[in-house]
Coordinates of C-alpha atoms and ligand atoms in Angstrom, one line a residue:
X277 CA -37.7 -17.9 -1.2
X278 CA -34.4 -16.1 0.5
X279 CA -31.2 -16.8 -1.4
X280 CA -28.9 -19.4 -0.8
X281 CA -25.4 -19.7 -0.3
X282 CA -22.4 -22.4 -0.4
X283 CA -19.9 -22.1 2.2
X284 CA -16.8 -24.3 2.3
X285 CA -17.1 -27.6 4.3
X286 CA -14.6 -26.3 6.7
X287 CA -16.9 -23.7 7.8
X288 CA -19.8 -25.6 7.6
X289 CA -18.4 -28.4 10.0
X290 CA -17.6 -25.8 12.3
X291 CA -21.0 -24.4 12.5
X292 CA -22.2 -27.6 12.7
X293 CA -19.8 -28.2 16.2
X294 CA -21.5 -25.0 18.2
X295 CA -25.0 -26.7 16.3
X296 CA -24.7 -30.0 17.9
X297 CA -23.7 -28.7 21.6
X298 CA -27.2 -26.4 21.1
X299 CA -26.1 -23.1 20.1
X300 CA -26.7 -21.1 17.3
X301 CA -23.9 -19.4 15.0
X302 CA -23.9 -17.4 11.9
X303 CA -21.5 -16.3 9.7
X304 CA -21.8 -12.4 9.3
X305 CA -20.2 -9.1 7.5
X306 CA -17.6 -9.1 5.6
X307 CA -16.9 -13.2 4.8
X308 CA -21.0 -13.7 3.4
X309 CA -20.3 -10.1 1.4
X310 CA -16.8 -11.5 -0.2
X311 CA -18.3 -15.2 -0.7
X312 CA -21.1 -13.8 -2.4
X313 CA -19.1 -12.0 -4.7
X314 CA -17.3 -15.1 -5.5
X315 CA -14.4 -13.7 -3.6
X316 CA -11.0 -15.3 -1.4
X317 CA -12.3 -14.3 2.3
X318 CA -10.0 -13.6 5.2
X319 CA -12.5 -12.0 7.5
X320 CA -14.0 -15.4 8.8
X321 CA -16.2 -13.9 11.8
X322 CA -19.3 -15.5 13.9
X323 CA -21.9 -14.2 16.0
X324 CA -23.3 -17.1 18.1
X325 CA -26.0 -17.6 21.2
X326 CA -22.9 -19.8 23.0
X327 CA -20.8 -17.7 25.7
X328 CA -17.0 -17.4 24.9
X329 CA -16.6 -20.1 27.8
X330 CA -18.9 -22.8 25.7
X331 CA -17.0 -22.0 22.6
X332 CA -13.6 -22.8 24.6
X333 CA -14.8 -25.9 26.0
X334 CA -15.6 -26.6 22.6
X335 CA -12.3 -26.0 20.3
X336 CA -8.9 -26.8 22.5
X337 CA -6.6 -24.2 20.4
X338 CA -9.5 -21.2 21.2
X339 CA -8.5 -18.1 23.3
X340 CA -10.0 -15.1 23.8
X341 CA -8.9 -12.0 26.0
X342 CA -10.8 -8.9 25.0
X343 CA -14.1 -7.0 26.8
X344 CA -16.2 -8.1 23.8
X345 CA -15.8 -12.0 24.3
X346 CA -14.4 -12.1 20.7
X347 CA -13.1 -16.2 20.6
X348 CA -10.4 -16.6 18.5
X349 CA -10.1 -20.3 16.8
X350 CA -7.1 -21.1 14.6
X351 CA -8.1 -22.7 11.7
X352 CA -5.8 -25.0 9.3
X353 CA -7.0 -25.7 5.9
X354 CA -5.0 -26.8 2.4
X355 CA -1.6 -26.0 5.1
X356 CA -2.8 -22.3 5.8
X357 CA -4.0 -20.8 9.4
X358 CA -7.0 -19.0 9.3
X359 CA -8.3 -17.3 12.6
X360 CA -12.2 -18.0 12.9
X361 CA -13.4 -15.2 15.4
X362 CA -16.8 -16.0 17.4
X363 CA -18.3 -13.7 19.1
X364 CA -21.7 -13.8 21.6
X365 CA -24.4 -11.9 20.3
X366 CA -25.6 -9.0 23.1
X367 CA -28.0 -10.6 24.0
X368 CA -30.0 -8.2 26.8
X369 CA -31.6 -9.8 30.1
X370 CA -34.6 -11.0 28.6
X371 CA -33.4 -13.1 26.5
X372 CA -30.1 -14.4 28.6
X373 CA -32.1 -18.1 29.0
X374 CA -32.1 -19.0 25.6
X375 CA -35.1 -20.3 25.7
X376 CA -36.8 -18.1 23.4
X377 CA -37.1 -19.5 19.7
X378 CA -35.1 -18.5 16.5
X379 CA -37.2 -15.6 16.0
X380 CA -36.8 -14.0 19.1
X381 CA -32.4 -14.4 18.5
X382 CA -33.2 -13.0 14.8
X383 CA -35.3 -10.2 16.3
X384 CA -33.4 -8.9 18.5
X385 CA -29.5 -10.2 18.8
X386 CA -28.8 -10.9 15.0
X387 CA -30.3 -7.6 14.4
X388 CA -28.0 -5.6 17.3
X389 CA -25.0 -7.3 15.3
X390 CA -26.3 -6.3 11.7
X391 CA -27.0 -2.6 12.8
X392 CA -23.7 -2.0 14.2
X393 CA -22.0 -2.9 10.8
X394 CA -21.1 -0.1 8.5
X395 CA -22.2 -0.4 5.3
X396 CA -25.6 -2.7 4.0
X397 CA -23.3 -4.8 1.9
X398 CA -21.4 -6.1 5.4
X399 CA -24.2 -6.6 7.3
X400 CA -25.6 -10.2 5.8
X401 CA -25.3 -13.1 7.8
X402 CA -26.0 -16.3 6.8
X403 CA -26.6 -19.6 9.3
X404 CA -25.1 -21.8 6.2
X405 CA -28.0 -22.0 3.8
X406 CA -29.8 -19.2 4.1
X407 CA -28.7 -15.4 4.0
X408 CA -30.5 -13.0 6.5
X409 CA -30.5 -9.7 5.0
X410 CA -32.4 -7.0 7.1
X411 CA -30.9 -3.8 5.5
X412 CA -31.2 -4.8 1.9
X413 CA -27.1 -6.0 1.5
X414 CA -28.2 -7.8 -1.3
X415 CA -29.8 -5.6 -3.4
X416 CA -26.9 -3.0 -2.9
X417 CA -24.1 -5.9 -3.1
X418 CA -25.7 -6.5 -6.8
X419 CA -26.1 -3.2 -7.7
X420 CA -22.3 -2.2 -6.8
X421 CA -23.5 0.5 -3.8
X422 CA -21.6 1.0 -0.5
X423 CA -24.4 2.3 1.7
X424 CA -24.4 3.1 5.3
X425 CA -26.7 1.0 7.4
X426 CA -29.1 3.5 9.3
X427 CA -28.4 7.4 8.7
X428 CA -25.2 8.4 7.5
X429 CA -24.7 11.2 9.4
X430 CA -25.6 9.5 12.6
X431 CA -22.9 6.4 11.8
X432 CA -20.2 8.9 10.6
X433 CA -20.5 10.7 13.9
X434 CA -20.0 7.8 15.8
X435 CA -16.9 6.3 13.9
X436 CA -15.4 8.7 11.3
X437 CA -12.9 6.4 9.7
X438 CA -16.2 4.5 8.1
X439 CA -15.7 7.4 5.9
X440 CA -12.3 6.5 5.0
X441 CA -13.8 2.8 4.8
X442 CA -16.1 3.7 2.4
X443 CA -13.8 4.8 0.0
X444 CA -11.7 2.2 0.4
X445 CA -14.2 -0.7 -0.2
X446 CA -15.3 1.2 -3.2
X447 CA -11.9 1.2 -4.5
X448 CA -11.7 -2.5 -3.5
X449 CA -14.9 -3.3 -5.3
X450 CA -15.6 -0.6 -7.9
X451 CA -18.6 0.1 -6.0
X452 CA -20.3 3.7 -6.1
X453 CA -21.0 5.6 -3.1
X454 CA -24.1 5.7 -2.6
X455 CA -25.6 9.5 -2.8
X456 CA -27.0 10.0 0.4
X457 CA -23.7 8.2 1.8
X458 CA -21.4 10.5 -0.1
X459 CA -23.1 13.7 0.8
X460 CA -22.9 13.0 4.6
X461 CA -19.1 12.4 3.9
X462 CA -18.3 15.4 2.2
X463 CA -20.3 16.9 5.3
X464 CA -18.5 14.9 7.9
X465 CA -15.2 14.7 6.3
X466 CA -12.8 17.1 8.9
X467 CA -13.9 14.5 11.7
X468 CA -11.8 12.6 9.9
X469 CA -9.0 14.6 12.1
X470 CA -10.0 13.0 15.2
X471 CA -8.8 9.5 14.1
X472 CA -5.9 8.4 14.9
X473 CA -2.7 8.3 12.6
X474 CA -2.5 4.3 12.4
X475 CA -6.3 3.7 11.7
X476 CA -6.2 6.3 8.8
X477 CA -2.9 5.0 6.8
X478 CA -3.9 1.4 6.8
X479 CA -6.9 2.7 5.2
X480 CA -5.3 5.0 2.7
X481 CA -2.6 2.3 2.1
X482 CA -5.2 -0.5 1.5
X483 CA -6.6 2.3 -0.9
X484 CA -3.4 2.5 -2.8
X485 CA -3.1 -1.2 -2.7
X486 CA -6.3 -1.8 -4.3
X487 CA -7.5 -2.5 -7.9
X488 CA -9.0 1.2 -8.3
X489 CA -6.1 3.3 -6.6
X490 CA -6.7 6.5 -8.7
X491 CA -10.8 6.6 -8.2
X492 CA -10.2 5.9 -4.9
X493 CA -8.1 9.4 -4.5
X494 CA -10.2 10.8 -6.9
X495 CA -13.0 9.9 -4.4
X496 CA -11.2 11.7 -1.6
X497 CA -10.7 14.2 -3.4
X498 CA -14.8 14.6 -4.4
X499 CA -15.5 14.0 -0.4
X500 CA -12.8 16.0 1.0
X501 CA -11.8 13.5 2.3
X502 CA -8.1 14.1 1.0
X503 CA -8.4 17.8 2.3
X504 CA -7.7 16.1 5.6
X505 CA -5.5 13.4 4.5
X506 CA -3.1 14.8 1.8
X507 CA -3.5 18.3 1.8
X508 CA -0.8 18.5 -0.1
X509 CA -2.0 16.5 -2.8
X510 CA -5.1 18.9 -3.0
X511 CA -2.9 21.8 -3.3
X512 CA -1.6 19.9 -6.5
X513 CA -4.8 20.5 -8.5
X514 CA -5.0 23.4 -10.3
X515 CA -1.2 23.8 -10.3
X516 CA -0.9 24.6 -14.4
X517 CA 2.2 22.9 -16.1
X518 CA 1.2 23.9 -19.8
X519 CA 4.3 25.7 -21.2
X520 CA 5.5 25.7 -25.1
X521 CA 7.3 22.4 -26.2
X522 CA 6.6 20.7 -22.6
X523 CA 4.7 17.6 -22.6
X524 CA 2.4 18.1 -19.9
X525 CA -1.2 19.2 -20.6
X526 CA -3.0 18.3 -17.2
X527 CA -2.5 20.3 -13.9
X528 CA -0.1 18.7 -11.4
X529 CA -3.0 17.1 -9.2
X530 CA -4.4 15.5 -12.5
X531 CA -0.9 14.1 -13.5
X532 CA -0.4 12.7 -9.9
X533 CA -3.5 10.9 -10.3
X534 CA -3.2 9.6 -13.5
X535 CA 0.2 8.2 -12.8
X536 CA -1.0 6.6 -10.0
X537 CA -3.3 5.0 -12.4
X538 CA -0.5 3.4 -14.2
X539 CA 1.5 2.5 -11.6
X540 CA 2.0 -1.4 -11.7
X541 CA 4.2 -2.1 -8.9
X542 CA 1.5 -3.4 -6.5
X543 CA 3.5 -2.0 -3.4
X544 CA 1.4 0.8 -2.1
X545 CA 4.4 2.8 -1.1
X546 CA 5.5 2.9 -4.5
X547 CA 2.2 4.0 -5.4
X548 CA 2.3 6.7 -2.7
X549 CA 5.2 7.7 -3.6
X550 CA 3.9 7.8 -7.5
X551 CA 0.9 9.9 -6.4
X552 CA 3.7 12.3 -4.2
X553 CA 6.2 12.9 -6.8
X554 CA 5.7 16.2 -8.1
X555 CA 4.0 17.7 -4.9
X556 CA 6.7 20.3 -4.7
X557 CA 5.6 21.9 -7.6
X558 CA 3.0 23.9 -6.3
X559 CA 5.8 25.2 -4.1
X560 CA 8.4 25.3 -6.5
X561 CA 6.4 27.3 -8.9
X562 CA 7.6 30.0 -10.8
X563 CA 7.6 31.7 -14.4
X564 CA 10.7 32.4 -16.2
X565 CA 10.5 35.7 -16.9
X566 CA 12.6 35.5 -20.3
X567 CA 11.0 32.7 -22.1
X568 CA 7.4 32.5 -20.3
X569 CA 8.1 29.2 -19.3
X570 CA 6.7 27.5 -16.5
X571 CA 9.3 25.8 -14.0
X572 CA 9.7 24.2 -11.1
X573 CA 13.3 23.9 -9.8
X574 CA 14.2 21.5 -7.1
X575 CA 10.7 20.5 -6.9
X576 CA 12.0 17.1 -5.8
X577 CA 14.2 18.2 -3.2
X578 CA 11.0 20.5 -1.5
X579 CA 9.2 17.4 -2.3
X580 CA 10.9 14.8 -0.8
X581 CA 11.1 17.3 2.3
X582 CA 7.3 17.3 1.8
X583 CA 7.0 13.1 1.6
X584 CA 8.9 13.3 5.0
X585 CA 6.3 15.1 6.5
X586 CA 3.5 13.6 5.2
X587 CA 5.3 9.8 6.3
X588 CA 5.6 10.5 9.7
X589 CA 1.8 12.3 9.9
X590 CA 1.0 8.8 8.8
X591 CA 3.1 7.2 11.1
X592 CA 4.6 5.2 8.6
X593 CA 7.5 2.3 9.3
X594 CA 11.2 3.8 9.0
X595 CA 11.8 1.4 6.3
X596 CA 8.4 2.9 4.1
X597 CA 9.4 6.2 5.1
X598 CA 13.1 5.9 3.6
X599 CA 11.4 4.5 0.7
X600 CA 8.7 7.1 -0.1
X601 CA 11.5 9.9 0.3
X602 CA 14.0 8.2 -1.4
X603 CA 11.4 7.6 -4.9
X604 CA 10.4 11.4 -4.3
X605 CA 13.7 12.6 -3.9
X606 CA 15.2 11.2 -7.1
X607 CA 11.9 10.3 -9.3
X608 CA 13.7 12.9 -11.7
X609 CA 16.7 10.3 -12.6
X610 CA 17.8 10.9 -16.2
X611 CA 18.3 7.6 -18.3
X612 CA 20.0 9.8 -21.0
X613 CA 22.1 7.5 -23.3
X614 CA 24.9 9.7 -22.6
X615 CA 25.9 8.7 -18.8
X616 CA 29.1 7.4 -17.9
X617 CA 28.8 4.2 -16.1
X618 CA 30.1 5.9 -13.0
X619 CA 26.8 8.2 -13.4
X620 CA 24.7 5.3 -13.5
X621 CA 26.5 3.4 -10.2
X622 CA 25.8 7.0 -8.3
X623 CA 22.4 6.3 -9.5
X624 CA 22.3 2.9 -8.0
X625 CA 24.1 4.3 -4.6
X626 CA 21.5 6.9 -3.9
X627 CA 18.4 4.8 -4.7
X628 CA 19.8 1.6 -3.6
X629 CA 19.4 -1.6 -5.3
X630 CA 16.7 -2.6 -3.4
X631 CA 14.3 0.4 -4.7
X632 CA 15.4 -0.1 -8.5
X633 CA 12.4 -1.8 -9.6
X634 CA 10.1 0.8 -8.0
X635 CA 11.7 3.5 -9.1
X636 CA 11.6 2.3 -13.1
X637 CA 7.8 1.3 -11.7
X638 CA 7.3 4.9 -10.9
X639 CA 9.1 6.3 -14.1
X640 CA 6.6 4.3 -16.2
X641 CA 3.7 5.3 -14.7
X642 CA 4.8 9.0 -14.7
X643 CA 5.1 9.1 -18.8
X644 CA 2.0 7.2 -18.8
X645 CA 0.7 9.6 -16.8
X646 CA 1.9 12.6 -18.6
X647 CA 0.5 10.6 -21.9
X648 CA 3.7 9.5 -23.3
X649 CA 4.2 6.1 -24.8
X650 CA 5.2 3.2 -22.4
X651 CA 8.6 3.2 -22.9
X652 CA 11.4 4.4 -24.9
X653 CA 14.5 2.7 -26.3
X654 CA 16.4 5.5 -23.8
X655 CA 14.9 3.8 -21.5
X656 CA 15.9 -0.3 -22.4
X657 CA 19.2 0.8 -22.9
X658 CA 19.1 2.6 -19.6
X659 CA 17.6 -1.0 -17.9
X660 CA 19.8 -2.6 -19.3
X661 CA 22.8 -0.6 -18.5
X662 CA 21.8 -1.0 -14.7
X663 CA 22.2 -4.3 -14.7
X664 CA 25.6 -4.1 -16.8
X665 CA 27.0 -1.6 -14.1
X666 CA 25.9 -4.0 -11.3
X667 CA 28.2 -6.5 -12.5
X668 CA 31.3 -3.8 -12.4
X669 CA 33.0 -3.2 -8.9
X670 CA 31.4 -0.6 -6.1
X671 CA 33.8 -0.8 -3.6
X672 CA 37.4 -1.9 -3.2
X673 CA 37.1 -4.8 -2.7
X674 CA 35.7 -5.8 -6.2
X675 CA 39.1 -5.0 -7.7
X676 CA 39.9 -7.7 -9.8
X677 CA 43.6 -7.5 -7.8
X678 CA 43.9 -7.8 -3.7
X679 CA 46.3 -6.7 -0.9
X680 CA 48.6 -9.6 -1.5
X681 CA 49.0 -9.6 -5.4
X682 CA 50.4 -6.2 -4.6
X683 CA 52.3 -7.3 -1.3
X684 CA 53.9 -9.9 -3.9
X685 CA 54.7 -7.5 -6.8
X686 CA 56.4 -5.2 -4.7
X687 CA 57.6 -7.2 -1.8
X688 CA 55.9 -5.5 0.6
X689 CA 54.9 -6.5 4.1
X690 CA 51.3 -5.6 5.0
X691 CA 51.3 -1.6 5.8
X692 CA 48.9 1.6 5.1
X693 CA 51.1 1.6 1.4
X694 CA 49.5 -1.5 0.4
X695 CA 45.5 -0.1 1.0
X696 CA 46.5 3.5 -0.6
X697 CA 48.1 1.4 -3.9
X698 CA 44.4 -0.2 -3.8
X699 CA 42.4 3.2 -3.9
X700 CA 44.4 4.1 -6.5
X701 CA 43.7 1.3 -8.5
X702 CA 40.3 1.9 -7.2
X703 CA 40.0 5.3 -8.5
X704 CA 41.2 4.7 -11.7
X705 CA 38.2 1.4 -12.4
X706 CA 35.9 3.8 -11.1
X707 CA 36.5 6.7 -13.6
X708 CA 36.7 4.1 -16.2
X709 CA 40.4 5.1 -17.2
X710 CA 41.1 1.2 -16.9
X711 CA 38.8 -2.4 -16.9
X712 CA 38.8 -4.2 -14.1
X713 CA 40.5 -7.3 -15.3
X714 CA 43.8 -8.8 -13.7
X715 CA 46.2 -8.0 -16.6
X716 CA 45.2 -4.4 -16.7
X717 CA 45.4 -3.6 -12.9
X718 CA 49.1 -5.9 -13.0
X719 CA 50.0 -3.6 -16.0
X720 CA 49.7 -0.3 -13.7
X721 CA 51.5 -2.0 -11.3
X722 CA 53.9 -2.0 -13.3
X723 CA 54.1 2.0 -14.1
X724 CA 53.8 2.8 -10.3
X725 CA 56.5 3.4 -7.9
X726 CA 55.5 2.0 -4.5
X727 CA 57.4 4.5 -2.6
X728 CA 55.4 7.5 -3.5
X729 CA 52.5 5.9 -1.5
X730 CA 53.9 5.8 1.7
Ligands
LIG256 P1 -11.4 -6.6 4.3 O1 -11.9 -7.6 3.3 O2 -10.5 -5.7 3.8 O3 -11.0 -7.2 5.6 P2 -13.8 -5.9 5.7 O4 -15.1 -5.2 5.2 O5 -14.0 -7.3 6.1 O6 -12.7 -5.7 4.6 P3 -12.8 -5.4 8.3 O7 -12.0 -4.2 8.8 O8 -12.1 -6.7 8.3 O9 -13.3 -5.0 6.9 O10 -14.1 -5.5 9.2 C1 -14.9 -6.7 9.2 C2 -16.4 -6.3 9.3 O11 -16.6 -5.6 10.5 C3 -16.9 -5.4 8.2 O12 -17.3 -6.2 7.1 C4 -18.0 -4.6 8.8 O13 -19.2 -5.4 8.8 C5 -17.5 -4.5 10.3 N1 -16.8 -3.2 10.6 C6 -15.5 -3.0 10.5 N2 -15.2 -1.8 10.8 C7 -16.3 -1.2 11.1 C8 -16.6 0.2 11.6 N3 -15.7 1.1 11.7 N4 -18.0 0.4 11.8 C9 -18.9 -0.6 11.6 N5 -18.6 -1.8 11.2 C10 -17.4 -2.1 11.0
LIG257 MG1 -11.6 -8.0 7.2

């Protein structure tokens, strides 16, 4: 008996629509995959006997304008839109009648649309009940294998990013590659170079997005995948930090990677940036010739040069670009207990607030990473000082005093004296020599001479 499967009654009421008006529709790839894992779908995608005019005529809100008579149908269920995308089987002269039974549609359509797919585990379809699985998706989806349908080498070839894909839905999944599959990857993997920019990030960002981030770069790194990707990343490995009363035992790559693993902020820049930080190392290298020590000066300033470069490969947007370089650039932040508050708003000026949380996100998973406890009470105090120093004045215009309490106090009409008496002021919150509290500032007032500020 083939195995069954529930859909949602949504989905099964549209089916039942294209049914009634006589055509046939299945659900296939990635939806019967994630539903059969018991996971949320997006990827709500058809293949149907009905021609993309039928399937208009059918649902008012459809449209379609691409060569492949892909119908898109806006869905709305529990308040969300959904897109449903139908698309006609190829179905080749023969068979353009439809007069020929179910078997002949299996045979020959279904089957064009399951061989195209990439890997076994996408390439189920289901007509509501039952699942049709001609490539053994089931057996692989159970098993945890990502497997290309038909010979890997032959499917690579014709689309290199399933390579990427791969990795990706292992990561996704904590699936294995299966061997044969991974062996034509590492084979395959510089074709990789002939994708374009855009198809490869949103792979390798949906990588660092994803539940396994750090096998998933491990994986890259096993395929050579990252070779192509992140050279400089692969450079990293091998890079030895061991030195006398450091921390670090692991080379640079393996650090990377493992503080990726610990990286909790679910962004995947931060993660990039987490898996970036300390890739000017193995430019920065050197040994100091006095002590024997290992280091690595202004390996975040090459670095975030490096994160720059690696950004725009990836065509990423100026706003993840300014935040990858930014978390390289200044990953090395100290949270000493020692700082002057000022120290700590230059902090916050050069990060911005807006990047705080990923850049503590990325200090944490970097002492994870280099096997360090969690956290520190340097670093509490540190949190907590942040939010402290928010609360104190940044510009001028958080003085606790304004132009006319010091128009009235020395009878002054509006003029350049007034703003220069304020930077003063300014000046002396900032360096901490007085609070920022109306008394105070009014008792300076009080010792200044407003003539010697015009
Ligand atoms: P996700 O859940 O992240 O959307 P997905 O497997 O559904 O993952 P999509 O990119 O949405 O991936 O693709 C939908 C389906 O189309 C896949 O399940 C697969 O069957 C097929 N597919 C996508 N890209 C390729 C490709 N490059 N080669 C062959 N088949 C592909
Ligand atoms: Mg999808």
């Amino acid at each position: 008996m083939s195995k069954k499967i529930i859909l949602p009654d949504y989905v099964i009421d549209f089916m039942n629509t294209i049914r009634a008006s006589g055509h046939q529709i299945y659900l296939v790839g990635g939806a019967v995959r994630d539903i059969l894992m018991e996971r949320k779908t997006s990827n709500w995608d058809f293949a149907t006997s009905a021609t993309p005019e039928q399937i208009l005529s059918l649902f008012p809100k459809a449209f379609y304008h691409n060569p492949f008579g892909t119908v898109s149908i806006p869905m709305t269920h529990d308040q969300q839109e959904q897109i449903f995308e139908v698309t006609p089987f190829r179905i080749d002269g023969n068979y353009q009648d439809h007069r020929h039974p179910d078997q002949v549609v299996w045979g020959s359509s279904l089957e064009e649309d399951v061989v195209r797919r990439d890997f076994t585990i996408n390439a189920m379809a289901t007509d509501g009940q039952d699942i049709v699985d001609m490539v053994g998706g089931a057996h692989d989806l159970k098993k945890g294998i990502i497997r290309c349908v038909g010979k890997p080498q032959d499917r690579f070839q014709e689309d290199a990013l399933r390579m990427l894909r791969a990795v990706r839905q292992a990561s996704q999944l904590c699936f294995t590659i299966e061997d044969e599959t991974k062996r034509a990857i590492r084979e395959h993997a510089p074709l990789l170079k002939e994708i374009s920019s855009e198809r490869v990030r949103d792979e390798l960002l949906k990588i660092l997005g994803s539940e396994y981030p750090a096998e998933g770069i491990l994986l890259m790194r096993e395929t050579r995948l990252l070779d192509v990707v992140l050279p400089e990343v692969m450079e990293c490995f091998g890079v030895e930090q061991k030195s006398p009363g450091r921390h670090h035992v692991d080379d640079v790559g393996t650090h990377l990677v493992k503080s990726l693993r610990f990286c909790t902020d679910p962004d995947p820049v931060t993660r990039l940036a987490t898996l970036l930080h300390d890739i000017g190392k193995a430019k920065t290298v050197a040994v100091d010739p006095a002590t024997g020590t290992i280091t690595f000066y202004n390996h975040e300033v090459v670095g975030a040069r490096q994160a720059m470069e690696i950004a725009q490969r990836l065509c990423l947007s100026k706003k993840q670009q300014h935040k990858l370089v930014t978390l390289v650039r200044y990953h090395m932040f100290s949270v000493s207990e020692s700082q002057t508050d000022k120290a700590l708003r230059r902090f916050i000026s050069h990060v911005g607030i807006e990047y705080l949380d990923a850049i503590l996100a990325l200090r944490h998973a970097d002492r994870r990473g280099s096997g360090v406890p969690d956290t520190s009470w340097r670093t509490e105090l540190f949190k907590k000082r942040l939010e402290e120093v928010q609360k104190q004045p940044f510009t001028i215009h958080d003085l606790a005093i304004k132009g006319p309490d010091i128009m009235a106090f020395f009878s002054l009409p509006p003029s350049p004296t007034v703003g220069k008496i304020m930077k003063h002021l300014f000046r002396l919150v900032d360096d901490e020599q007085v609070p920022n509290t109306k008394d105070d500032l009014m008792r300076v007032l009080k010792t200044l001479d407003s003539a010697s500020f015009q």
